[in-house]
Short mmCIF file of C-alpha atoms in Angstrom, two decimals:
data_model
loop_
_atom_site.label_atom_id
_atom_site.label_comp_id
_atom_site.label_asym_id
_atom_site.label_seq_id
_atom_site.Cartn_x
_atom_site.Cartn_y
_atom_site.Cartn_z
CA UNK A 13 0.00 0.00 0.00
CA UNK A 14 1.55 3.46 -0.93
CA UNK A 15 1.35 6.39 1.01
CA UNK A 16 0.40 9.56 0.68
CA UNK A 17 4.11 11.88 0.29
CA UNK A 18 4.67 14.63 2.50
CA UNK A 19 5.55 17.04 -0.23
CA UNK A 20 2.21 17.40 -1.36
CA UNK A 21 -0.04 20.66 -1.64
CA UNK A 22 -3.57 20.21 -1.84
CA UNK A 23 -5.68 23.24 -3.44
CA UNK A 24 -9.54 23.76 -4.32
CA UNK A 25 -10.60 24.77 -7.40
CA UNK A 26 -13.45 25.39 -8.64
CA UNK A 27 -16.88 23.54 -8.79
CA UNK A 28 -15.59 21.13 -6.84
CA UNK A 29 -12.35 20.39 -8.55
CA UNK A 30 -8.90 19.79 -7.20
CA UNK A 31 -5.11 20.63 -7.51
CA UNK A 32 -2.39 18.84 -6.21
CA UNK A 33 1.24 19.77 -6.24
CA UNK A 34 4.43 17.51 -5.52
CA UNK A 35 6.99 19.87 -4.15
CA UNK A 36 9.31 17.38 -4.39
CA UNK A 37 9.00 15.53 -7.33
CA UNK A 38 7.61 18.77 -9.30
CA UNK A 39 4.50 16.74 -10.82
CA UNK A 40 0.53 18.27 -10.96
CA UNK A 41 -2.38 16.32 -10.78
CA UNK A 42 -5.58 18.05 -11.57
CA UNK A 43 -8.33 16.05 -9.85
CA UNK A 44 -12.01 16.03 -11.59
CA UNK A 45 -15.19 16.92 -9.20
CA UNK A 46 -16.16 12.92 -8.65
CA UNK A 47 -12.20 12.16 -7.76
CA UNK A 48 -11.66 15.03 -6.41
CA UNK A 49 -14.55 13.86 -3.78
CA UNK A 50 -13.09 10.27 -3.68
CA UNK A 51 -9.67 12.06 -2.18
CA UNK A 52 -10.98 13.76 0.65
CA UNK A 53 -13.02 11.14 1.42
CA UNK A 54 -10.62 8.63 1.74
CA UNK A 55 -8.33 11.46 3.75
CA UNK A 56 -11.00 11.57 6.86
CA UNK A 57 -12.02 7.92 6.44
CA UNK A 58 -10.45 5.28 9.00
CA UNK A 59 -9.94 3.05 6.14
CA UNK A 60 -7.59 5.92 4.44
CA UNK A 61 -5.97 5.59 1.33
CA UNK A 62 -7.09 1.92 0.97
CA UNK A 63 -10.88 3.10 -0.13
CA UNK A 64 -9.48 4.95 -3.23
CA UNK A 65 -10.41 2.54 -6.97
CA UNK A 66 -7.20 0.88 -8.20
CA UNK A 67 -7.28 3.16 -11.22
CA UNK A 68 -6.87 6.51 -9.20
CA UNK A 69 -4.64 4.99 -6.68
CA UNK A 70 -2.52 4.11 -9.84
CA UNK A 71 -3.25 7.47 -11.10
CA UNK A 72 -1.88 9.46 -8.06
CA UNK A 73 1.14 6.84 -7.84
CA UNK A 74 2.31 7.49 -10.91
CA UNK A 75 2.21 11.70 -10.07
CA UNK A 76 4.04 10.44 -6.79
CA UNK A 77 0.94 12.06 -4.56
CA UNK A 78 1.49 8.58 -3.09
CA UNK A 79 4.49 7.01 -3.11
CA UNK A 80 6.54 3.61 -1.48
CA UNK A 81 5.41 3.82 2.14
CA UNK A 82 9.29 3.11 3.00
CA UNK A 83 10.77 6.12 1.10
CA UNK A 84 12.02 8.56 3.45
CA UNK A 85 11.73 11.29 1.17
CA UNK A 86 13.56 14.05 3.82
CA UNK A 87 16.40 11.55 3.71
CA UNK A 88 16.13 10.53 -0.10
CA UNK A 89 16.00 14.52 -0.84
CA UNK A 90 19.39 15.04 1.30
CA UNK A 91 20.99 12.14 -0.26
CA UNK A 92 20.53 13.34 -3.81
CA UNK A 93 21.67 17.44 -2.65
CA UNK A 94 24.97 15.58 -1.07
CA UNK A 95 25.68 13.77 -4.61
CA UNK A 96 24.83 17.43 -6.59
CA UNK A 97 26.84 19.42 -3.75
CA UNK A 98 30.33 17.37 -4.30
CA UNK A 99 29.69 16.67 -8.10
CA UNK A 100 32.62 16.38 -10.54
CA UNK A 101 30.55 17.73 -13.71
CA UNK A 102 31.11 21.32 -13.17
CA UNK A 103 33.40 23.87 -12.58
CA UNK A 104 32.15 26.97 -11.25
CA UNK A 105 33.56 30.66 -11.05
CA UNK A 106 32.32 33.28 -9.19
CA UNK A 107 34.15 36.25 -10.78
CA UNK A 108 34.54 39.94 -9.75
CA UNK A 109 36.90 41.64 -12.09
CA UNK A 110 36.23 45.04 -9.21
CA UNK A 111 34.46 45.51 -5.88
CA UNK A 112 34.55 48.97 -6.77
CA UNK A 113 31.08 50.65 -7.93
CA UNK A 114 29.64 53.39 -9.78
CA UNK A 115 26.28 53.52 -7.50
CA UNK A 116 26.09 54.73 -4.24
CA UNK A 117 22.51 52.22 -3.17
CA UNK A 118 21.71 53.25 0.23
CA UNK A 119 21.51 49.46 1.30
CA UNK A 120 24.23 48.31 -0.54
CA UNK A 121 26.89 45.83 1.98
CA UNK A 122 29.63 45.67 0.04
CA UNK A 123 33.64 46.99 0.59
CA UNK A 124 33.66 49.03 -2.35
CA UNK A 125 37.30 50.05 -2.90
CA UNK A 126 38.98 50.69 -6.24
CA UNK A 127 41.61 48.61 -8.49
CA UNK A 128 41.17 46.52 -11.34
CA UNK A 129 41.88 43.06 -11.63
CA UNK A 130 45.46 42.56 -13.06
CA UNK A 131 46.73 41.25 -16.03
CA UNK A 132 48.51 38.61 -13.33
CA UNK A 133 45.37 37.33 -12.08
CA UNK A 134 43.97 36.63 -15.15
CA UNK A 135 46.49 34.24 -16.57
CA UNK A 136 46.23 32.74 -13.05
CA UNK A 137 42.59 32.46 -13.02
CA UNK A 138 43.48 30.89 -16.60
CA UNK A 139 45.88 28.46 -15.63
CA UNK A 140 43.43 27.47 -12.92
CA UNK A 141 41.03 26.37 -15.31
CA UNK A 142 43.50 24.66 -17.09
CA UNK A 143 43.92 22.52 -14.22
CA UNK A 144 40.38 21.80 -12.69
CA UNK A 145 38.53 21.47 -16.05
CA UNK A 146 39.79 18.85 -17.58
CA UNK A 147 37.02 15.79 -17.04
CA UNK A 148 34.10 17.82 -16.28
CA UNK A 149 31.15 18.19 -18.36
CA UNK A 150 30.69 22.14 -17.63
CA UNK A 151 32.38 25.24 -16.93
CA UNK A 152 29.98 28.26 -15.47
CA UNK A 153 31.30 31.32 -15.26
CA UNK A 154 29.44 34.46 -13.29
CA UNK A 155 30.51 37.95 -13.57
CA UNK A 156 29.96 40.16 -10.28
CA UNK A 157 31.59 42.57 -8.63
CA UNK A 158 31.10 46.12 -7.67
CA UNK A 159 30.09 46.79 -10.68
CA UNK A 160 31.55 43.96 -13.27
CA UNK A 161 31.25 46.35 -15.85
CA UNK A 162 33.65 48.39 -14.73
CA UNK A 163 36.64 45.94 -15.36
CA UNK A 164 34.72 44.93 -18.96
CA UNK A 165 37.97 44.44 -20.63
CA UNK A 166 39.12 41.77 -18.31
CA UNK A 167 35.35 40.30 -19.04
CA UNK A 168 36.10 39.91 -22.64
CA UNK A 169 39.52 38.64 -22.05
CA UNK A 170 38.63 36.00 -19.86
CA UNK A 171 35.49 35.02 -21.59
CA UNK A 172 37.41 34.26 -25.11
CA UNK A 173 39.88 32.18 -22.89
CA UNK A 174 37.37 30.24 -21.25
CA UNK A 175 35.36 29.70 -24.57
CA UNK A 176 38.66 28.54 -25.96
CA UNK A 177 39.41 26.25 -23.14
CA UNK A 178 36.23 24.65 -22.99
CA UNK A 179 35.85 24.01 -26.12
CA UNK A 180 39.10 22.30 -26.32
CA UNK A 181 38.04 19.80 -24.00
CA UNK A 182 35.00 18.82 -24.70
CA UNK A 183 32.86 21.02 -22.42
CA UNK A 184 30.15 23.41 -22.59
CA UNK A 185 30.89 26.97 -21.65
CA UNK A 186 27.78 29.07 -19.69
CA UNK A 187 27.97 32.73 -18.58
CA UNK A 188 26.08 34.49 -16.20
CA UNK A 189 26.09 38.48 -15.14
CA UNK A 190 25.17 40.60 -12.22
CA UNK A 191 25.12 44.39 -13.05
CA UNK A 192 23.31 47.44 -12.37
CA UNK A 193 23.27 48.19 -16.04
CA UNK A 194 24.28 51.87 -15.87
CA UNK A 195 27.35 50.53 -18.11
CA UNK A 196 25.51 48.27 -19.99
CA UNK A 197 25.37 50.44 -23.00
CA UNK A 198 25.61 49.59 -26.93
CA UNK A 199 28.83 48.74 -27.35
CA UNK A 200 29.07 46.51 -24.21
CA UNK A 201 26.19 44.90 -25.50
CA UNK A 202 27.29 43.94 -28.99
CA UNK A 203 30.24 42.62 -27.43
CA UNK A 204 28.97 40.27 -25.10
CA UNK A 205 26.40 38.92 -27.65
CA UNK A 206 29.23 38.24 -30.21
CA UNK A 207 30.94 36.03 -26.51
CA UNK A 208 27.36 34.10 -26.69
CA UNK A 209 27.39 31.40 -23.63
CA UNK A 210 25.03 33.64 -22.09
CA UNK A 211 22.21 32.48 -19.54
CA UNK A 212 21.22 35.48 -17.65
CA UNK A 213 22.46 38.91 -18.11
CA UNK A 214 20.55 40.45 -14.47
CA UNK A 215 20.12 44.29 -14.52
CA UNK A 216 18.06 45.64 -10.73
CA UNK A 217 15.60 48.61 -11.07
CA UNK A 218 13.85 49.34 -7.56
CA UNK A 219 10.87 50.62 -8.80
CA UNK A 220 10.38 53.68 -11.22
CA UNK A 221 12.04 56.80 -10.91
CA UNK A 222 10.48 58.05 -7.94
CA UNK A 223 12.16 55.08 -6.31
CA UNK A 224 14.54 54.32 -7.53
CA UNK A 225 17.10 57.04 -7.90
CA UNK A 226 16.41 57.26 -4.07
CA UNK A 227 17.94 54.19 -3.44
CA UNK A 228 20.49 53.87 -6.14
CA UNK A 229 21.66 56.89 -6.82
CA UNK A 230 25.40 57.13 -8.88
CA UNK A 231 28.22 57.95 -6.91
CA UNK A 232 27.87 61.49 -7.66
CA UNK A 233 24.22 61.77 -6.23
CA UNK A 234 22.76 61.77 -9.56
CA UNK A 235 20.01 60.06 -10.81
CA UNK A 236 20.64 56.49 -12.48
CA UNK A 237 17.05 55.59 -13.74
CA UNK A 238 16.97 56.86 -16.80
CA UNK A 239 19.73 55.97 -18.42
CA UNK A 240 19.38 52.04 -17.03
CA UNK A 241 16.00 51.90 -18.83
CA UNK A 242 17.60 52.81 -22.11
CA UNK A 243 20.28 50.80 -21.89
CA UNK A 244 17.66 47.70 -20.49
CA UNK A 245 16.01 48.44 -23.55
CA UNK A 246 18.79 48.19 -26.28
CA UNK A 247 19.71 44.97 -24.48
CA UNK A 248 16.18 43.18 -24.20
CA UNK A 249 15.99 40.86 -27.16
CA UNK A 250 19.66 40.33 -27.79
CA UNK A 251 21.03 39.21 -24.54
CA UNK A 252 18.75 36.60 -22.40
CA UNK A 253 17.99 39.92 -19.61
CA UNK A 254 16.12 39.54 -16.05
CA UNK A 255 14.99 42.27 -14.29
CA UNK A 256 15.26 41.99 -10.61
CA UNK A 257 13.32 44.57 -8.42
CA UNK A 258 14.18 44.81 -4.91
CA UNK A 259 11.28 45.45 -2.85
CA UNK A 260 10.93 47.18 0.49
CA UNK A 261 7.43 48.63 2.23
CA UNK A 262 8.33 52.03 0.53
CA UNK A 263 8.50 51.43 -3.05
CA UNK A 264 5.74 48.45 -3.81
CA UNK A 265 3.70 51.55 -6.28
CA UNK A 266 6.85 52.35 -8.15
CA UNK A 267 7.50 48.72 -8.88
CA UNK A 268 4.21 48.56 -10.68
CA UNK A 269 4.52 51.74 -11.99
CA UNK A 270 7.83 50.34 -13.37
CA UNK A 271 5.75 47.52 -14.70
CA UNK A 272 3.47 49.90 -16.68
CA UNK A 273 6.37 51.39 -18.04
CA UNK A 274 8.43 48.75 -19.15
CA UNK A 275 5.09 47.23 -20.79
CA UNK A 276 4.52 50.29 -22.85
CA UNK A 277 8.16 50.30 -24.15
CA UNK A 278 7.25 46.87 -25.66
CA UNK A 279 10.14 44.64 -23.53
CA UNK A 280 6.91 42.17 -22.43
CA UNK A 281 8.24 39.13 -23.72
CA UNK A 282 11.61 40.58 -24.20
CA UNK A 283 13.00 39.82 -20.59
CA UNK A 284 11.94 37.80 -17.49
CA UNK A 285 11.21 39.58 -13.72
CA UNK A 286 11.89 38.75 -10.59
CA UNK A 287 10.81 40.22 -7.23
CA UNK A 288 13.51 40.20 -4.33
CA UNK A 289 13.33 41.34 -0.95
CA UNK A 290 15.84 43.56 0.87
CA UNK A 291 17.02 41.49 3.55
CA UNK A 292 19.33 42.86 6.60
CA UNK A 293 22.21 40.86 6.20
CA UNK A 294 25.57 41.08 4.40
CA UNK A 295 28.55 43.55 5.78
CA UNK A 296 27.11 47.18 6.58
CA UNK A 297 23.52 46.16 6.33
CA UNK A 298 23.20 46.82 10.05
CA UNK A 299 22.75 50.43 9.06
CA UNK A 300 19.55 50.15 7.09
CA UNK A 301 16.83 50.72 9.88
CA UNK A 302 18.56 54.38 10.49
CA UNK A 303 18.17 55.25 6.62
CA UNK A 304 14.96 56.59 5.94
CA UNK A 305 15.42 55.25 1.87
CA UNK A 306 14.96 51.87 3.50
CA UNK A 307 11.98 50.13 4.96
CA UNK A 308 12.99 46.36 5.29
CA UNK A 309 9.71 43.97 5.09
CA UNK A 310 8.88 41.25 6.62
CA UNK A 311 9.22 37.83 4.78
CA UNK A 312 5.47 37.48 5.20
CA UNK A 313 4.71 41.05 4.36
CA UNK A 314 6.83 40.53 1.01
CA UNK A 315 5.26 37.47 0.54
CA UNK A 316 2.01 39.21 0.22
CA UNK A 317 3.19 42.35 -1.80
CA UNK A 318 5.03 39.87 -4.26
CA UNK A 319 1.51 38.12 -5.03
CA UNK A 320 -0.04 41.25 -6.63
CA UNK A 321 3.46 42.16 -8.12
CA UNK A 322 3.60 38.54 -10.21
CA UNK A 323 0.09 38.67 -10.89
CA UNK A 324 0.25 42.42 -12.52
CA UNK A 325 3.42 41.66 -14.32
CA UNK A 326 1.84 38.42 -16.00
CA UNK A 327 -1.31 40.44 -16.67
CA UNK A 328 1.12 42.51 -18.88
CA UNK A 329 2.64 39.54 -20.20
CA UNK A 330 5.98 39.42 -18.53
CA UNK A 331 6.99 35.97 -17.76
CA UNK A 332 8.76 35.82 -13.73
CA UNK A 333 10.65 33.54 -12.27
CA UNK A 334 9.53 30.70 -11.60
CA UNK A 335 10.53 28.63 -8.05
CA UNK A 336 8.42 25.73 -8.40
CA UNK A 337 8.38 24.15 -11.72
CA UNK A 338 12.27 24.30 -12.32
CA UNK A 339 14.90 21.53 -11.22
CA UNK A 340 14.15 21.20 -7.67
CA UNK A 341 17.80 21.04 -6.26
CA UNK A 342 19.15 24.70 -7.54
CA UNK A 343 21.96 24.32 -4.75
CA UNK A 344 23.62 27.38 -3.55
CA UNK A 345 27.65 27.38 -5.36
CA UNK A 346 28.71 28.63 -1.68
CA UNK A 347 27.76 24.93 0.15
CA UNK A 348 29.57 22.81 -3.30
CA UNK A 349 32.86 21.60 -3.55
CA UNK A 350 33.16 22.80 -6.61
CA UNK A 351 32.57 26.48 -7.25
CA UNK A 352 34.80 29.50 -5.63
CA UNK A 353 34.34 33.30 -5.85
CA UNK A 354 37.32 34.63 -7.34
CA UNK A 355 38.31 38.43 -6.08
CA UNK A 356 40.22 40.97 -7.77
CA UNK A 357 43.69 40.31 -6.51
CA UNK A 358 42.79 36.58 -6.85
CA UNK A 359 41.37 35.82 -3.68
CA UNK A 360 38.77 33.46 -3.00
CA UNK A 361 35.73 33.32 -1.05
CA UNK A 362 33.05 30.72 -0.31
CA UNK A 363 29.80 33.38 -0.80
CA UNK A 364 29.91 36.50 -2.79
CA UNK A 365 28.11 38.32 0.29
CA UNK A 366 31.71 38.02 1.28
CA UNK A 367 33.56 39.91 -1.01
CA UNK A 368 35.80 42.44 0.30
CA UNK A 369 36.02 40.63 3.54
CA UNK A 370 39.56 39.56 4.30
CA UNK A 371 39.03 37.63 7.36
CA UNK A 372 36.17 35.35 5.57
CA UNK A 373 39.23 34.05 2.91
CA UNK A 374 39.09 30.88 1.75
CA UNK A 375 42.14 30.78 -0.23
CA UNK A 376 44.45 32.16 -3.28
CA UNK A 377 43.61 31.21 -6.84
CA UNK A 378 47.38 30.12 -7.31
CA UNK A 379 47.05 27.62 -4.92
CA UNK A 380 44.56 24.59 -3.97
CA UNK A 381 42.29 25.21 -1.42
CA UNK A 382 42.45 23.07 2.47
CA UNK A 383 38.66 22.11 2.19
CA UNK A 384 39.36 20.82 5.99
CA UNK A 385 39.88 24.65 6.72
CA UNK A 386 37.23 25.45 9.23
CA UNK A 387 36.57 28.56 6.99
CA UNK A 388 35.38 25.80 4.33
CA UNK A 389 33.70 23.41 6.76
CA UNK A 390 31.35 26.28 7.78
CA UNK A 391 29.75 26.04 4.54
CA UNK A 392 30.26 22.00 3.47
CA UNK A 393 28.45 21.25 6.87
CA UNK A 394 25.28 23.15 5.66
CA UNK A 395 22.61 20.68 5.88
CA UNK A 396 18.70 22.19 6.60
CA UNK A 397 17.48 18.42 6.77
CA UNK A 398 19.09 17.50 10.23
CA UNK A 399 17.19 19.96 12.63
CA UNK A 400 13.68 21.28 12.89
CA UNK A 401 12.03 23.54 11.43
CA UNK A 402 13.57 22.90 8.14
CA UNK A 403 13.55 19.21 8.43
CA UNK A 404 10.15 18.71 9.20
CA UNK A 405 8.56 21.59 6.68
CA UNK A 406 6.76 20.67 3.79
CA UNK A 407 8.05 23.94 1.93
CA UNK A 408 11.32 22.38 2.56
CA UNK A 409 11.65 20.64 -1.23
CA UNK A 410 11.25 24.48 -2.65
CA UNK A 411 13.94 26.46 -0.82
CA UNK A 412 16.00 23.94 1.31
CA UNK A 413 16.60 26.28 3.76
CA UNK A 414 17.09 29.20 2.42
CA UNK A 415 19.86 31.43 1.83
CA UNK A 416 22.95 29.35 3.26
CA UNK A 417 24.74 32.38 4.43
CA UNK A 418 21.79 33.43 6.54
CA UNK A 419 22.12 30.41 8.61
CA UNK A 420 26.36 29.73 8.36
CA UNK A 421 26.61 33.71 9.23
CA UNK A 422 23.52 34.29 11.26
CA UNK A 423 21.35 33.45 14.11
CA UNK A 424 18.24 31.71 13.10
CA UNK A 425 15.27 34.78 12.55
CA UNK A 426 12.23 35.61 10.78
CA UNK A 427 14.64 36.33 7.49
CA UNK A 428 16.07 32.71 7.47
CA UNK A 429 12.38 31.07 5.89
CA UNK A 430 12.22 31.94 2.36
CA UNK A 431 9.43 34.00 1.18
CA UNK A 432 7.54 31.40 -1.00
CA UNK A 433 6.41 29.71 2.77
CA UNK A 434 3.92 32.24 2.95
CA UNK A 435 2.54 32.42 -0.82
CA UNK A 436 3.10 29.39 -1.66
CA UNK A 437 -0.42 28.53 -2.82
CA UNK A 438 -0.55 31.21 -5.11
CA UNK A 439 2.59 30.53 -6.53
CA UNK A 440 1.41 26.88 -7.39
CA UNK A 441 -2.01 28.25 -9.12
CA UNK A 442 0.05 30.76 -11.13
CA UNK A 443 2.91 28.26 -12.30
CA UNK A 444 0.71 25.47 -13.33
CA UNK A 445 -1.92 27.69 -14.72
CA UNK A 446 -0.01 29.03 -16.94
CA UNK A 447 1.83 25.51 -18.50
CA UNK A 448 -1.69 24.18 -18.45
CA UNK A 449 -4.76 26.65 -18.60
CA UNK A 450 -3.64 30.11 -19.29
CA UNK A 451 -7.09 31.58 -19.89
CA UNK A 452 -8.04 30.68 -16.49
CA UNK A 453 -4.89 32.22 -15.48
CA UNK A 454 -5.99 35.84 -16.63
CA UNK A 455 -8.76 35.53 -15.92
CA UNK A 456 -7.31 35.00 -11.90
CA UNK A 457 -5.19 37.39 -12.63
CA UNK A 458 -7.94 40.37 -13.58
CA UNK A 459 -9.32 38.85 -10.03
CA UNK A 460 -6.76 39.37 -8.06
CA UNK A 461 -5.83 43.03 -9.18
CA UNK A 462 -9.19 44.05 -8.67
CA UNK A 463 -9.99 42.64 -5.30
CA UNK A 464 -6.80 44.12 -3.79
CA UNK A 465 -5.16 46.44 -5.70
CA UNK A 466 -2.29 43.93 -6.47
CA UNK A 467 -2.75 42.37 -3.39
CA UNK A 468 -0.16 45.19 -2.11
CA UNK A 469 -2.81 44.37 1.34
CA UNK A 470 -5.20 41.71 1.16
CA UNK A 471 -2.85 38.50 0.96
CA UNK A 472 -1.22 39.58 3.91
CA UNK A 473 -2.93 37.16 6.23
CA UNK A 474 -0.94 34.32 4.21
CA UNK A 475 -2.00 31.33 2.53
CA UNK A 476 -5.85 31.11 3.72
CA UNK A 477 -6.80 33.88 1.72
CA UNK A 478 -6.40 32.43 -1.66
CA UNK A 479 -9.30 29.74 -1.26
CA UNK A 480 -11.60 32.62 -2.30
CA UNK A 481 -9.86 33.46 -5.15
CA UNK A 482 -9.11 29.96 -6.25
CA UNK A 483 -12.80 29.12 -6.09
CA UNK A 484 -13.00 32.49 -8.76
CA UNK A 485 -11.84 30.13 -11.23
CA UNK A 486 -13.31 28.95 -14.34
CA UNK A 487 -12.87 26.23 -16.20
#
């Protein structure tokens, strides 16, 4: 007799229908009104889950809603992270050719101080790659910083090396970028298409400009909007772009207003948004509750304004991030064996929240790294499955804990739970609604904007408050 997994999400639908979600093993099941009734029957029942026909049994088996009742699936889960965490098929650099910045962001954590990385450190991030790539399947470069940008030379050197490299032996070559696309301008654009390899080019816009050039303002105190629009807008199309938005409780409106914006410059469909929070953590972040540019939200009150946030931004036709119908191990670089974040004078680091920090060192690039270092064995001894809460959560398949560094560098708090704990629901209708029944997506969408304003308010209570608007749905 199977039993019924953990993992799963139950949500009602309309006239009478039902829609379950494995966290776990990312599968739907959309349950008709006469099954539907079958499955809650059988759940209050004393005879359980033997009372359900062989055919649905079979049926919700083969989704995994029921799987071998001696499958530990907390242990099965950890298992399968510990074989991803020390695999040998990639390579990974984290890579900031400068910590130094052009933007002065009023929350920003980082030990901004200038220098470029050296001709040096090149050839001996080079000659590292040399060594550790031969027999793996992938090398995955990211470009951070500061402001990556502003060492863009040493990003085209590198990258035409690396391309080279990889392609000598035998392995794919990906790129990723973080920037805050005040540099991203024509020419840096035609360049970095004619590299290719590119996954994500991420640009952040905190709202419109109302908003925005509050909290990232240049260096100078001038406004940065503008001009990171424009450049957003050249790049859309050509380079795969995501627009993150970080959200606080002051700038919610300007991130939709941003939203109409970006809609009417015709980049719907051009680039992919995501919603982030501002979190307290990271070196200097202590100083945010004194700023008044800064408002930090709770994860539950972020939770809520992200709802209305997704929901306008598909209404427009932007497609977001999605958390739940992905791979369902995307495993932090800091907690594997092998990716390292690669500083400007060639220094590594575990976590690129740590850049600029000497005493968090993990190593020079020039030499191999003492993974029995306790510096190291902060971060390989990461495990959210051995203690509660994480361990016994059935969000736990979705963010495994969160943000490593929040609980290597931190004492557990309200921040360490991810965000999608408290709109989780929603997320699941708007995910599978849109692989599988996009009209009755808008029309939950047009629901949801005009019973709360974007839900900026009303899915603040959490998770109980979308039954009403699930049972809003249509067939």
């Amino acid at each position: 007799m199977l039993k019924r997994s953990r993992y799963v999400q139950e949500l009602d639908l309309s006239e009478g229908r039902v829609l379950l979600a494995n966290l776990l093993w990312r599968t739907y099941l959309e349950l008709g009104i006469e099954d539907a009734a079958i499955w809650r029957d059988a759940k209050v029942s004393a005879a359980g889950l033997e009372t359900l026909p062989q055919p649905l049994r079979e049926q919700l088996g083969e989704n995994k809603m029921l799987v071998d009742p001696t499958l530990d699936e907390a242990d099965f889960m950890m298992r399968r992270y510990e074989r991803m965490r020390f695999s040998f098929d990639m390579l990974g650099l984290t890579i900031a050719p400068t910590i130094d910045c052009n933007f002065a962001c009023v929350y920003c954590y980082e030990n901004k101080r200038p220098g470029r990385m050296s001709r040096l450190v090149e050839d001996q991030i080079i000659e590292y790659v040399r060594r550790f790539l031969p027999g793996r399947k992938t090398l995955s470069v990211t470009w951070y910083g500061g402001e990556p940008l502003m060492g863009k030379e040493t990003i085209y050197r590198l990258s035409e090396a690396f391309i080279g490299i990889a392609s000598e032996l035998g392995a794919s070559y990906q790129a990723f970028m973080v920037t805050n696309g005040y540099l991203l301008r024509a020419d840096a654009v035609d360049r970095l298409r004619e590299l290719g390899h590119w996954r994500t080019v991420q640009v952040t816009l905190d709202g419109d400009a109302t908003t925005h050039d509050v909290k990232r303002p240049s260096k100078a105190g001038s406004p940065t909007f503008e001009r990171v629009v424009d450049n957003l807008t050249y790049a859309a199309g050509q380079l795969p772009m995501v627009l993150r938005m970080n959200v606080d409780t002051l700038n919610p409106d300007g991130c939709h207003r941003l939203l109409e914006l970006l809609a009417a410059r015709g980049l719907a469909g051009r680039l992919r948004i995501a919603f982030a929070p501002i979190h307290p953590f990271g070196q200097g972040c202590h100083d945010i509750a004194e700023k008044e540019q800064v408002k930090v939200a709770t994860n539950e009150d972020f939770a809520a304004t992200e709802i209305g946030l997704v929901a306008h931004a598909k209404l427009l036709g932007f497609s977001t991030s999605e958390r739940l119908s992905g791979p369902w191990l995307q495993q932090c670089q800091a907690v594997t064996t092998h990716s390292i974040v690669v500083e400007p004078d060639g220094s590594l680091q575990r976590c690129w929240l740590e850049v600029g920090e000497n005493d968090k060192r993990v190593g020079h690039i020039t030499r191999a790294m003492d993974l029995s270092d306790e510096r190291n064995l902060r971060w390989l001894r990461f495990d959210p499955t051995r203690d509660d809460p994480c361990r016994s959560c059935n969000v736990l398949p979705v963010c495994f804990g969160g943000c490593p560094h929040r609980h290597v560098e931190h004492a557990p708090s309200e921040f360490t739970c991810n965000q999608i704990r408290y709109n989780l629901r929603e997320m699941i209708l708007f995910e599978y609604l849109a692989k599988h029944r996009p009209t009755a997506l808008a029309e939950m969408v047009v629901a949801q904007a005009a019973g709360s304003r974007w839900g900026s308010s009303a899915a603040k209570a959490g998770c109980g408050n979308c039954t009403a608007r699930e049972r809003r749905l249509q067939a």
